[in-house]
């Protein structure tokens, strides 16, 4: 469907966790891709498989997690990561695909100086001596906006605030010049004003280095801000994919629609919110057929019986629903263009 | 043996001096809560400084309204609410409930009567329910404390009635908290707060631990309960879109102080305080069509131990002048019901 070869192409990814209470079907045939230099969002509620996806891609699953092979395939620059040896995989992690995690408090070792933690990573993957590595680290810290980097690099993690620590993690990830950055809820632990600072840096770095970005988040605002394309996850499957602007203006899948209707808006006044009945499914005994059917108002017999196929509705938009034809799925091209032009300033809110 | 109704008569007598049309149901006057920071050595421990968690907060709630309290982490939102329900003793100032100073010496009967009428729902539905007690016991506990002589059957009947009000079934009463999802647990927390038929409920981030689709269910439930029971809410949150959705009035806090307080529409339309403006502009909107002229604040909020002199926001404020670092601006009414603490508000 897409003409340009993607940097990351995940096909039929099945990840299972074997626990005492049963087999968790965490990922159940996930298909998605990330293009070269493209910022892509992975969106979903807790337990939908967002984080498991990123851990599967980097093959850092816990011991009880298995990627079923066949049929799972994870192509990174045309190479199936699942065929690589552990040694080869170590070169992919960090050097090719770097990751930043949700909690900036626990991702840094509290008993080592920032300089030690950054130099170690840089020397592991790049052929530089200690001083050069330190210079690279300082340069990266300056790039992400840490004042007095040359002195502060010798501080310990506890001497930095949450926002600053997240900047350090971004600097450390980018120091290896990766082609793909996986950011797992990078701003969830931060306050709004600090979140705005960090998002600005991620946006800037993405453009400056031409990074492919896989941004995992539950915050629809963050996704709208940064990404060009988005994959909506539900219950371990991708229910909808497409350009961010189109999906946010005109969602197809009943879940995506309900999700957008259930968030309170700063722009409109509503007295009651639309709700999705029930809760997110348990993946130990997931619902048969379409995993959204127990909560879906369009659900019929076929939804209970069979898994819906992936359907390409347009060149760029894919939806996983039996009833996509019956839903009003027309894209109002004019409407999309019209609103893209309008801007809202702070005063207009 | 006293019945539930008899207790209500007692309450009415206690608060007879209060006139709901003229006075707020709950009011804090110059409320301060400072936590001492001690310097420890082998021989002595002395207080060297204070964390000024709440530093002179004046808030009021009228009967039946929802006051949204918003601010970033560490600004003193939770400490304010904990002081209001008497979990903390204020360093200075006081809290008035229906005109009665809650921190004056009072009899046990009076104290219980006030505590019955102010209840709280906590943020984390996983940590705020005792995992070893059945839902029935969790919700029944307030009855055991306040109405010890009420017959068991009546207590049980009331628990079931409350459960149905928050959308849970009778059989849920005999289950343990771990058998419920996050949203259902928050319903149990709300049921426990409702048990004493309170007038005021303090909601401390009641939906921030929940998924978006479940959050909407709880917000709707809170809205319905407010109408059914004529409740007054103080709704604490850091998410401004939730605050805008639920509140009649909004108060913005920063470093233990109220920066701005106004009716919701007024606050979002005619924002006056630079901090509120920056806060509003920082929220990522879930709509790619909106391009924001964003004001990005420099730096982090200062620590509440070494609060800046004058206006606490001045080191990050783009409008700050000399006076801002010298004198703390008073909370002034710049328009009817619109209070701002700033020397140079946007008008």
PDB file of N, CA and C in Angstrom, chain B residues 190-284:
ATOM      1  N   UNK B 190     -16.302   6.117  46.107  1.00  0.00           N
ATOM      2  CA  UNK B 190     -17.361   7.128  46.110  1.00  0.00           C
ATOM      3  C   UNK B 190     -18.502   6.680  47.026  1.00  0.00           C
ATOM      4  N   UNK B 191     -18.832   5.374  46.994  1.00  0.00           N
ATOM      5  CA  UNK B 191     -19.894   4.849  47.851  1.00  0.00           C
ATOM      6  C   UNK B 191     -19.542   5.064  49.321  1.00  0.00           C
ATOM      7  N   UNK B 192     -18.271   4.845  49.668  1.00  0.00           N
ATOM      8  CA  UNK B 192     -17.845   5.031  51.048  1.00  0.00           C
ATOM      9  C   UNK B 192     -17.988   6.493  51.472  1.00  0.00           C
ATOM     10  N   UNK B 193     -17.680   7.393  50.523  1.00  0.00           N
ATOM     11  CA  UNK B 193     -17.816   8.814  50.847  1.00  0.00           C
ATOM     12  C   UNK B 193     -19.284   9.198  51.013  1.00  0.00           C
ATOM     13  N   UNK B 194     -20.166   8.518  50.250  1.00  0.00           N
ATOM     14  CA  UNK B 194     -21.595   8.857  50.304  1.00  0.00           C
ATOM     15  C   UNK B 194     -22.293   8.294  51.532  1.00  0.00           C
ATOM     16  N   UNK B 195     -21.682   7.312  52.197  1.00  0.00           N
ATOM     17  CA  UNK B 195     -22.358   6.551  53.235  1.00  0.00           C
ATOM     18  C   UNK B 195     -22.970   7.435  54.313  1.00  0.00           C
ATOM     19  N   UNK B 196     -22.280   8.517  54.685  1.00  0.00           N
ATOM     20  CA  UNK B 196     -22.758   9.347  55.790  1.00  0.00           C
ATOM     21  C   UNK B 196     -23.681  10.458  55.321  1.00  0.00           C
ATOM     22  N   UNK B 197     -24.119  10.373  54.066  1.00  0.00           N
ATOM     23  CA  UNK B 197     -25.000  11.389  53.518  1.00  0.00           C
ATOM     24  C   UNK B 197     -24.410  12.790  53.689  1.00  0.00           C
ATOM     25  N   UNK B 198     -23.210  12.998  53.158  1.00  0.00           N
ATOM     26  CA  UNK B 198     -22.493  14.251  53.421  1.00  0.00           C
ATOM     27  C   UNK B 198     -23.030  15.414  52.591  1.00  0.00           C
ATOM     28  N   UNK B 199     -22.597  16.603  52.964  1.00  0.00           N
ATOM     29  CA  UNK B 199     -22.948  17.786  52.174  1.00  0.00           C
ATOM     30  C   UNK B 199     -21.824  18.132  51.213  1.00  0.00           C
ATOM     31  N   UNK B 200     -20.593  17.952  51.682  1.00  0.00           N
ATOM     32  CA  UNK B 200     -19.433  18.334  50.879  1.00  0.00           C
ATOM     33  C   UNK B 200     -18.583  17.091  50.633  1.00  0.00           C
ATOM     34  N   UNK B 201     -18.169  16.891  49.376  1.00  0.00           N
ATOM     35  CA  UNK B 201     -17.221  15.817  49.097  1.00  0.00           C
ATOM     36  C   UNK B 201     -15.977  16.424  48.453  1.00  0.00           C
ATOM     37  N   UNK B 202     -14.824  16.107  49.035  1.00  0.00           N
ATOM     38  CA  UNK B 202     -13.562  16.535  48.446  1.00  0.00           C
ATOM     39  C   UNK B 202     -13.070  15.407  47.539  1.00  0.00           C
ATOM     40  N   UNK B 203     -12.890  15.713  46.273  1.00  0.00           N
ATOM     41  CA  UNK B 203     -12.469  14.690  45.314  1.00  0.00           C
ATOM     42  C   UNK B 203     -11.025  14.986  44.937  1.00  0.00           C
ATOM     43  N   UNK B 204     -10.095  14.161  45.434  1.00  0.00           N
ATOM     44  CA  UNK B 204      -8.681  14.412  45.176  1.00  0.00           C
ATOM     45  C   UNK B 204      -8.232  13.585  43.982  1.00  0.00           C
ATOM     46  N   UNK B 205      -8.156  14.209  42.827  1.00  0.00           N
ATOM     47  CA  UNK B 205      -7.771  13.530  41.580  1.00  0.00           C
ATOM     48  C   UNK B 205      -8.550  12.220  41.394  1.00  0.00           C
ATOM     49  N   UNK B 206      -9.875  12.253  41.415  1.00  0.00           N
ATOM     50  CA  UNK B 206     -10.620  10.985  41.420  1.00  0.00           C
ATOM     51  C   UNK B 206     -10.528  10.204  40.109  1.00  0.00           C
ATOM     52  N   UNK B 207     -10.152  10.845  39.015  1.00  0.00           N
ATOM     53  CA  UNK B 207     -10.149  10.110  37.747  1.00  0.00           C
ATOM     54  C   UNK B 207      -8.778  10.015  37.106  1.00  0.00           C
ATOM     55  N   UNK B 208      -7.730  10.563  37.757  1.00  0.00           N
ATOM     56  CA  UNK B 208      -6.457  10.601  37.032  1.00  0.00           C
ATOM     57  C   UNK B 208      -5.791   9.231  36.945  1.00  0.00           C
ATOM     58  N   UNK B 209      -6.215   8.269  37.780  1.00  0.00           N
ATOM     59  CA  UNK B 209      -5.618   6.930  37.667  1.00  0.00           C
ATOM     60  C   UNK B 209      -6.406   6.055  36.693  1.00  0.00           C
ATOM     61  N   UNK B 210      -7.444   6.596  36.079  1.00  0.00           N
ATOM     62  CA  UNK B 210      -8.336   5.756  35.267  1.00  0.00           C
ATOM     63  C   UNK B 210      -8.105   5.957  33.773  1.00  0.00           C
ATOM     64  N   UNK B 211      -8.484   4.944  32.992  1.00  0.00           N
ATOM     65  CA  UNK B 211      -8.414   5.066  31.542  1.00  0.00           C
ATOM     66  C   UNK B 211      -9.474   6.033  31.042  1.00  0.00           C
ATOM     67  N   UNK B 212      -9.206   6.588  29.862  1.00  0.00           N
ATOM     68  CA  UNK B 212     -10.103   7.609  29.323  1.00  0.00           C
ATOM     69  C   UNK B 212     -11.555   7.132  29.255  1.00  0.00           C
ATOM     70  N   UNK B 213     -11.760   5.912  28.772  1.00  0.00           N
ATOM     71  CA  UNK B 213     -13.133   5.460  28.579  1.00  0.00           C
ATOM     72  C   UNK B 213     -13.830   5.253  29.918  1.00  0.00           C
ATOM     73  N   UNK B 214     -13.092   4.896  30.949  1.00  0.00           N
ATOM     74  CA  UNK B 214     -13.670   4.687  32.272  1.00  0.00           C
ATOM     75  C   UNK B 214     -13.825   6.021  33.003  1.00  0.00           C
ATOM     76  N   UNK B 215     -12.877   6.927  32.746  1.00  0.00           N
ATOM     77  CA  UNK B 215     -12.925   8.261  33.334  1.00  0.00           C
ATOM     78  C   UNK B 215     -14.264   8.944  33.036  1.00  0.00           C
ATOM     79  N   UNK B 216     -14.726   8.789  31.791  1.00  0.00           N
ATOM     80  CA  UNK B 216     -15.991   9.417  31.407  1.00  0.00           C
ATOM     81  C   UNK B 216     -17.153   8.858  32.225  1.00  0.00           C
ATOM     82  N   UNK B 217     -17.143   7.542  32.489  1.00  0.00           N
ATOM     83  CA  UNK B 217     -18.210   6.936  33.301  1.00  0.00           C
ATOM     84  C   UNK B 217     -18.242   7.533  34.702  1.00  0.00           C
ATOM     85  N   UNK B 218     -17.062   7.690  35.311  1.00  0.00           N
ATOM     86  CA  UNK B 218     -17.002   8.206  36.683  1.00  0.00           C
ATOM     87  C   UNK B 218     -17.416   9.681  36.718  1.00  0.00           C
ATOM     88  N   UNK B 219     -16.972  10.456  35.717  1.00  0.00           N
ATOM     89  CA  UNK B 219     -17.362  11.876  35.690  1.00  0.00           C
ATOM     90  C   UNK B 219     -18.878  12.013  35.581  1.00  0.00           C
ATOM     91  N   UNK B 220     -19.503  11.171  34.743  1.00  0.00           N
ATOM     92  CA  UNK B 220     -20.959  11.218  34.617  1.00  0.00           C
ATOM     93  C   UNK B 220     -21.637  10.804  35.917  1.00  0.00           C
ATOM     94  N   UNK B 221     -21.092   9.768  36.566  1.00  0.00           N
ATOM     95  CA  UNK B 221     -21.664   9.314  37.841  1.00  0.00           C
ATOM     96  C   UNK B 221     -21.616  10.435  38.883  1.00  0.00           C
ATOM     97  N   UNK B 222     -20.453  11.113  38.970  1.00  0.00           N
ATOM     98  CA  UNK B 222     -20.314  12.196  39.944  1.00  0.00           C
ATOM     99  C   UNK B 222     -21.321  13.306  39.667  1.00  0.00           C
ATOM    100  N   UNK B 223     -21.535  13.570  38.392  1.00  0.00           N
ATOM    101  CA  UNK B 223     -22.496  14.596  38.000  1.00  0.00           C
ATOM    102  C   UNK B 223     -23.908  14.218  38.449  1.00  0.00           C
ATOM    103  N   UNK B 224     -24.301  12.950  38.216  1.00  0.00           N
ATOM    104  CA  UNK B 224     -25.639  12.494  38.613  1.00  0.00           C
ATOM    105  C   UNK B 224     -25.818  12.532  40.123  1.00  0.00           C
ATOM    106  N   UNK B 225     -24.784  12.086  40.845  1.00  0.00           N
ATOM    107  CA  UNK B 225     -24.876  12.058  42.306  1.00  0.00           C
ATOM    108  C   UNK B 225     -25.012  13.463  42.870  1.00  0.00           C
ATOM    109  N   UNK B 226     -24.309  14.410  42.242  1.00  0.00           N
ATOM    110  CA  UNK B 226     -24.372  15.785  42.731  1.00  0.00           C
ATOM    111  C   UNK B 226     -25.803  16.309  42.672  1.00  0.00           C
ATOM    112  N   UNK B 227     -26.515  15.962  41.578  1.00  0.00           N
ATOM    113  CA  UNK B 227     -27.898  16.416  41.444  1.00  0.00           C
ATOM    114  C   UNK B 227     -28.802  15.665  42.421  1.00  0.00           C
ATOM    115  N   UNK B 228     -28.645  14.336  42.501  1.00  0.00           N
ATOM    116  CA  UNK B 228     -29.499  13.528  43.374  1.00  0.00           C
ATOM    117  C   UNK B 228     -29.373  13.917  44.840  1.00  0.00           C
ATOM    118  N   UNK B 229     -28.142  14.139  45.298  1.00  0.00           N
ATOM    119  CA  UNK B 229     -27.922  14.346  46.731  1.00  0.00           C
ATOM    120  C   UNK B 229     -27.621  15.802  47.066  1.00  0.00           C
ATOM    121  N   UNK B 230     -27.746  16.688  46.087  1.00  0.00           N
ATOM    122  CA  UNK B 230     -27.454  18.125  46.291  1.00  0.00           C
ATOM    123  C   UNK B 230     -26.076  18.300  46.933  1.00  0.00           C
ATOM    124  N   UNK B 231     -25.090  17.674  46.339  1.00  0.00           N
ATOM    125  CA  UNK B 231     -23.754  17.692  46.924  1.00  0.00           C
ATOM    126  C   UNK B 231     -22.974  18.932  46.507  1.00  0.00           C
ATOM    127  N   UNK B 232     -22.016  19.289  47.343  1.00  0.00           N
ATOM    128  CA  UNK B 232     -21.057  20.333  47.014  1.00  0.00           C
ATOM    129  C   UNK B 232     -19.713  19.642  46.808  1.00  0.00           C
ATOM    130  N   UNK B 233     -19.056  19.929  45.690  1.00  0.00           N
ATOM    131  CA  UNK B 233     -17.788  19.254  45.405  1.00  0.00           C
ATOM    132  C   UNK B 233     -16.623  20.229  45.444  1.00  0.00           C
ATOM    133  N   UNK B 234     -15.504  19.754  45.973  1.00  0.00           N
ATOM    134  CA  UNK B 234     -14.244  20.414  45.666  1.00  0.00           C
ATOM    135  C   UNK B 234     -13.445  19.397  44.857  1.00  0.00           C
ATOM    136  N   UNK B 235     -13.220  19.693  43.591  1.00  0.00           N
ATOM    137  CA  UNK B 235     -12.663  18.729  42.657  1.00  0.00           C
ATOM    138  C   UNK B 235     -11.216  19.109  42.364  1.00  0.00           C
ATOM    139  N   UNK B 236     -10.298  18.278  42.859  1.00  0.00           N
ATOM    140  CA  UNK B 236      -8.882  18.560  42.652  1.00  0.00           C
ATOM    141  C   UNK B 236      -8.384  17.783  41.452  1.00  0.00           C
ATOM    142  N   UNK B 237      -7.694  18.436  40.549  1.00  0.00           N
ATOM    143  CA  UNK B 237      -7.159  17.726  39.382  1.00  0.00           C
ATOM    144  C   UNK B 237      -6.013  18.532  38.807  1.00  0.00           C
ATOM    145  N   UNK B 238      -5.186  17.853  38.003  1.00  0.00           N
ATOM    146  CA  UNK B 238      -4.148  18.596  37.295  1.00  0.00           C
ATOM    147  C   UNK B 238      -4.517  18.723  35.823  1.00  0.00           C
ATOM    148  N   UNK B 239      -5.581  18.015  35.417  1.00  0.00           N
ATOM    149  CA  UNK B 239      -5.989  18.015  34.019  1.00  0.00           C
ATOM    150  C   UNK B 239      -7.024  19.116  33.793  1.00  0.00           C
ATOM    151  N   UNK B 240      -6.619  20.157  33.062  1.00  0.00           N
ATOM    152  CA  UNK B 240      -7.504  21.308  32.918  1.00  0.00           C
ATOM    153  C   UNK B 240      -8.763  21.005  32.114  1.00  0.00           C
ATOM    154  N   UNK B 241      -8.709  20.037  31.197  1.00  0.00           N
ATOM    155  CA  UNK B 241      -9.926  19.763  30.439  1.00  0.00           C
ATOM    156  C   UNK B 241     -10.972  19.076  31.319  1.00  0.00           C
ATOM    157  N   UNK B 242     -10.519  18.238  32.256  1.00  0.00           N
ATOM    158  CA  UNK B 242     -11.458  17.641  33.210  1.00  0.00           C
ATOM    159  C   UNK B 242     -12.026  18.729  34.121  1.00  0.00           C
ATOM    160  N   UNK B 243     -11.150  19.602  34.614  1.00  0.00           N
ATOM    161  CA  UNK B 243     -11.575  20.699  35.486  1.00  0.00           C
ATOM    162  C   UNK B 243     -12.624  21.566  34.793  1.00  0.00           C
ATOM    163  N   UNK B 244     -12.367  21.876  33.535  1.00  0.00           N
ATOM    164  CA  UNK B 244     -13.308  22.725  32.812  1.00  0.00           C
ATOM    165  C   UNK B 244     -14.658  22.032  32.680  1.00  0.00           C
ATOM    166  N   UNK B 245     -14.606  20.709  32.489  1.00  0.00           N
ATOM    167  CA  UNK B 245     -15.843  19.957  32.290  1.00  0.00           C
ATOM    168  C   UNK B 245     -16.699  19.912  33.550  1.00  0.00           C
ATOM    169  N   UNK B 246     -16.071  19.761  34.718  1.00  0.00           N
ATOM    170  CA  UNK B 246     -16.868  19.520  35.926  1.00  0.00           C
ATOM    171  C   UNK B 246     -17.172  20.777  36.745  1.00  0.00           C
ATOM    172  N   UNK B 247     -16.378  21.839  36.618  1.00  0.00           N
ATOM    173  CA  UNK B 247     -16.439  22.901  37.631  1.00  0.00           C
ATOM    174  C   UNK B 247     -17.409  24.016  37.301  1.00  0.00           C
ATOM    175  N   UNK B 248     -17.953  24.625  38.363  1.00  0.00           N
ATOM    176  CA  UNK B 248     -18.674  25.884  38.233  1.00  0.00           C
ATOM    177  C   UNK B 248     -17.703  27.044  38.392  1.00  0.00           C
ATOM    178  N   UNK B 249     -16.776  26.860  39.344  1.00  0.00           N
ATOM    179  CA  UNK B 249     -15.731  27.855  39.534  1.00  0.00           C
ATOM    180  C   UNK B 249     -14.398  27.130  39.585  1.00  0.00           C
ATOM    181  N   UNK B 250     -13.328  27.827  39.232  1.00  0.00           N
ATOM    182  CA  UNK B 250     -12.006  27.201  39.224  1.00  0.00           C
ATOM    183  C   UNK B 250     -11.034  28.058  40.024  1.00  0.00           C
ATOM    184  N   UNK B 251     -10.204  27.392  40.839  1.00  0.00           N
ATOM    185  CA  UNK B 251      -9.123  28.090  41.535  1.00  0.00           C
ATOM    186  C   UNK B 251      -7.805  27.488  41.062  1.00  0.00           C
ATOM    187  N   UNK B 252      -6.864  28.350  40.691  1.00  0.00           N
ATOM    188  CA  UNK B 252      -5.556  27.892  40.220  1.00  0.00           C
ATOM    189  C   UNK B 252      -4.534  28.109  41.319  1.00  0.00           C
ATOM    190  N   UNK B 253      -3.820  27.033  41.686  1.00  0.00           N
ATOM    191  CA  UNK B 253      -2.829  27.126  42.760  1.00  0.00           C
ATOM    192  C   UNK B 253      -1.407  27.030  42.222  1.00  0.00           C
ATOM    193  N   UNK B 254      -0.496  27.739  42.862  1.00  0.00           N
ATOM    194  CA  UNK B 254       0.919  27.644  42.513  1.00  0.00           C
ATOM    195  C   UNK B 254       1.728  27.868  43.780  1.00  0.00           C
ATOM    196  N   UNK B 255       2.571  26.939  44.126  1.00  0.00           N
ATOM    197  CA  UNK B 255       3.431  27.029  45.309  1.00  0.00           C
ATOM    198  C   UNK B 255       2.670  27.431  46.573  1.00  0.00           C
ATOM    199  N   UNK B 256       1.554  26.746  46.824  1.00  0.00           N
ATOM    200  CA  UNK B 256       0.841  26.964  48.072  1.00  0.00           C
ATOM    201  C   UNK B 256      -0.054  28.184  48.112  1.00  0.00           C
ATOM    202  N   UNK B 257      -0.156  28.888  46.997  1.00  0.00           N
ATOM    203  CA  UNK B 257      -1.003  30.088  46.991  1.00  0.00           C
ATOM    204  C   UNK B 257      -2.022  30.021  45.853  1.00  0.00           C
ATOM    205  N   UNK B 258      -3.146  30.709  46.050  1.00  0.00           N
ATOM    206  CA  UNK B 258      -4.136  30.814  44.984  1.00  0.00           C
ATOM    207  C   UNK B 258      -3.704  31.943  44.044  1.00  0.00           C
ATOM    208  N   UNK B 259      -3.557  31.623  42.771  1.00  0.00           N
ATOM    209  CA  UNK B 259      -3.133  32.618  41.799  1.00  0.00           C
ATOM    210  C   UNK B 259      -4.336  33.307  41.177  1.00  0.00           C
ATOM    211  N   UNK B 260      -5.373  32.501  40.908  1.00  0.00           N
ATOM    212  CA  UNK B 260      -6.537  33.054  40.225  1.00  0.00           C
ATOM    213  C   UNK B 260      -7.741  32.206  40.574  1.00  0.00           C
ATOM    214  N   UNK B 261      -8.891  32.857  40.752  1.00  0.00           N
ATOM    215  CA  UNK B 261     -10.116  32.117  41.054  1.00  0.00           C
ATOM    216  C   UNK B 261     -11.267  32.833  40.357  1.00  0.00           C
ATOM    217  N   UNK B 262     -12.032  32.094  39.556  1.00  0.00           N
ATOM    218  CA  UNK B 262     -13.103  32.729  38.793  1.00  0.00           C
ATOM    219  C   UNK B 262     -14.104  31.678  38.346  1.00  0.00           C
ATOM    220  N   UNK B 263     -15.323  32.102  37.970  1.00  0.00           N
ATOM    221  CA  UNK B 263     -16.251  31.152  37.351  1.00  0.00           C
ATOM    222  C   UNK B 263     -15.613  30.549  36.102  1.00  0.00           C
ATOM    223  N   UNK B 264     -15.928  29.272  35.812  1.00  0.00           N
ATOM    224  CA  UNK B 264     -15.198  28.529  34.788  1.00  0.00           C
ATOM    225  C   UNK B 264     -15.135  29.260  33.444  1.00  0.00           C
ATOM    226  N   UNK B 265     -16.294  29.705  32.951  1.00  0.00           N
ATOM    227  CA  UNK B 265     -16.321  30.364  31.639  1.00  0.00           C
ATOM    228  C   UNK B 265     -15.429  31.589  31.624  1.00  0.00           C
ATOM    229  N   UNK B 266     -15.553  32.381  32.668  1.00  0.00           N
ATOM    230  CA  UNK B 266     -14.753  33.604  32.806  1.00  0.00           C
ATOM    231  C   UNK B 266     -13.260  33.296  32.823  1.00  0.00           C
ATOM    232  N   UNK B 267     -12.883  32.257  33.593  1.00  0.00           N
ATOM    233  CA  UNK B 267     -11.460  31.925  33.720  1.00  0.00           C
ATOM    234  C   UNK B 267     -10.874  31.502  32.380  1.00  0.00           C
ATOM    235  N   UNK B 268     -11.638  30.699  31.617  1.00  0.00           N
ATOM    236  CA  UNK B 268     -11.086  30.200  30.365  1.00  0.00           C
ATOM    237  C   UNK B 268     -11.176  31.239  29.245  1.00  0.00           C
ATOM    238  N   UNK B 269     -12.121  32.154  29.355  1.00  0.00           N
ATOM    239  CA  UNK B 269     -12.262  33.177  28.308  1.00  0.00           C
ATOM    240  C   UNK B 269     -11.397  34.407  28.606  1.00  0.00           C
ATOM    241  N   UNK B 270     -11.519  34.936  29.823  1.00  0.00           N
ATOM    242  CA  UNK B 270     -10.781  36.149  30.171  1.00  0.00           C
ATOM    243  C   UNK B 270      -9.690  35.831  31.186  1.00  0.00           C
ATOM    244  N   UNK B 271      -8.790  34.953  30.793  1.00  0.00           N
ATOM    245  CA  UNK B 271      -7.720  34.566  31.698  1.00  0.00           C
ATOM    246  C   UNK B 271      -6.874  35.785  32.047  1.00  0.00           C
ATOM    247  N   UNK B 272      -6.643  35.986  33.346  1.00  0.00           N
ATOM    248  CA  UNK B 272      -5.962  37.204  33.755  1.00  0.00           C
ATOM    249  C   UNK B 272      -4.545  36.968  34.253  1.00  0.00           C
ATOM    250  N   UNK B 273      -4.287  35.842  34.907  1.00  0.00           N
ATOM    251  CA  UNK B 273      -2.973  35.640  35.498  1.00  0.00           C
ATOM    252  C   UNK B 273      -2.018  35.003  34.480  1.00  0.00           C
ATOM    253  N   UNK B 274      -0.792  35.523  34.383  1.00  0.00           N
ATOM    254  CA  UNK B 274       0.158  34.947  33.413  1.00  0.00           C
ATOM    255  C   UNK B 274       0.364  33.445  33.598  1.00  0.00           C
ATOM    256  N   UNK B 275       0.352  32.978  34.859  1.00  0.00           N
ATOM    257  CA  UNK B 275       0.558  31.543  35.076  1.00  0.00           C
ATOM    258  C   UNK B 275      -0.584  30.728  34.476  1.00  0.00           C
ATOM    259  N   UNK B 276      -1.810  31.184  34.682  1.00  0.00           N
ATOM    260  CA  UNK B 276      -2.961  30.474  34.111  1.00  0.00           C
ATOM    261  C   UNK B 276      -2.885  30.469  32.587  1.00  0.00           C
ATOM    262  N   UNK B 277      -2.461  31.595  32.018  1.00  0.00           N
ATOM    263  CA  UNK B 277      -2.339  31.684  30.558  1.00  0.00           C
ATOM    264  C   UNK B 277      -1.330  30.646  30.060  1.00  0.00           C
ATOM    265  N   UNK B 278      -0.179  30.582  30.734  1.00  0.00           N
ATOM    266  CA  UNK B 278       0.854  29.626  30.326  1.00  0.00           C
ATOM    267  C   UNK B 278       0.366  28.188  30.498  1.00  0.00           C
ATOM    268  N   UNK B 279      -0.343  27.952  31.608  1.00  0.00           N
ATOM    269  CA  UNK B 279      -0.850  26.612  31.894  1.00  0.00           C
ATOM    270  C   UNK B 279      -1.829  26.174  30.800  1.00  0.00           C
ATOM    271  N   UNK B 280      -2.715  27.077  30.418  1.00  0.00           N
ATOM    272  CA  UNK B 280      -3.699  26.764  29.381  1.00  0.00           C
ATOM    273  C   UNK B 280      -3.027  26.507  28.045  1.00  0.00           C
ATOM    274  N   UNK B 281      -2.007  27.297  27.752  1.00  0.00           N
ATOM    275  CA  UNK B 281      -1.382  27.152  26.439  1.00  0.00           C
ATOM    276  C   UNK B 281      -0.509  25.909  26.373  1.00  0.00           C
ATOM    277  N   UNK B 282      -0.135  25.354  27.537  1.00  0.00           N
ATOM    278  CA  UNK B 282       0.773  24.203  27.544  1.00  0.00           C
ATOM    279  C   UNK B 282       0.056  22.892  27.272  1.00  0.00           C
ATOM    280  N   UNK B 283      -1.275  22.876  27.385  1.00  0.00           N
ATOM    281  CA  UNK B 283      -1.979  21.601  27.237  1.00  0.00           C
ATOM    282  C   UNK B 283      -1.985  21.176  25.776  1.00  0.00           C
ATOM    283  N   UNK B 284      -1.518  19.956  25.485  1.00  0.00           N
ATOM    284  CA  UNK B 284      -1.615  19.491  24.108  1.00  0.00           C
ATOM    285  C   UNK B 284      -3.078  19.202  23.774  1.00  0.00           C
TER     286      UNK B 284
END
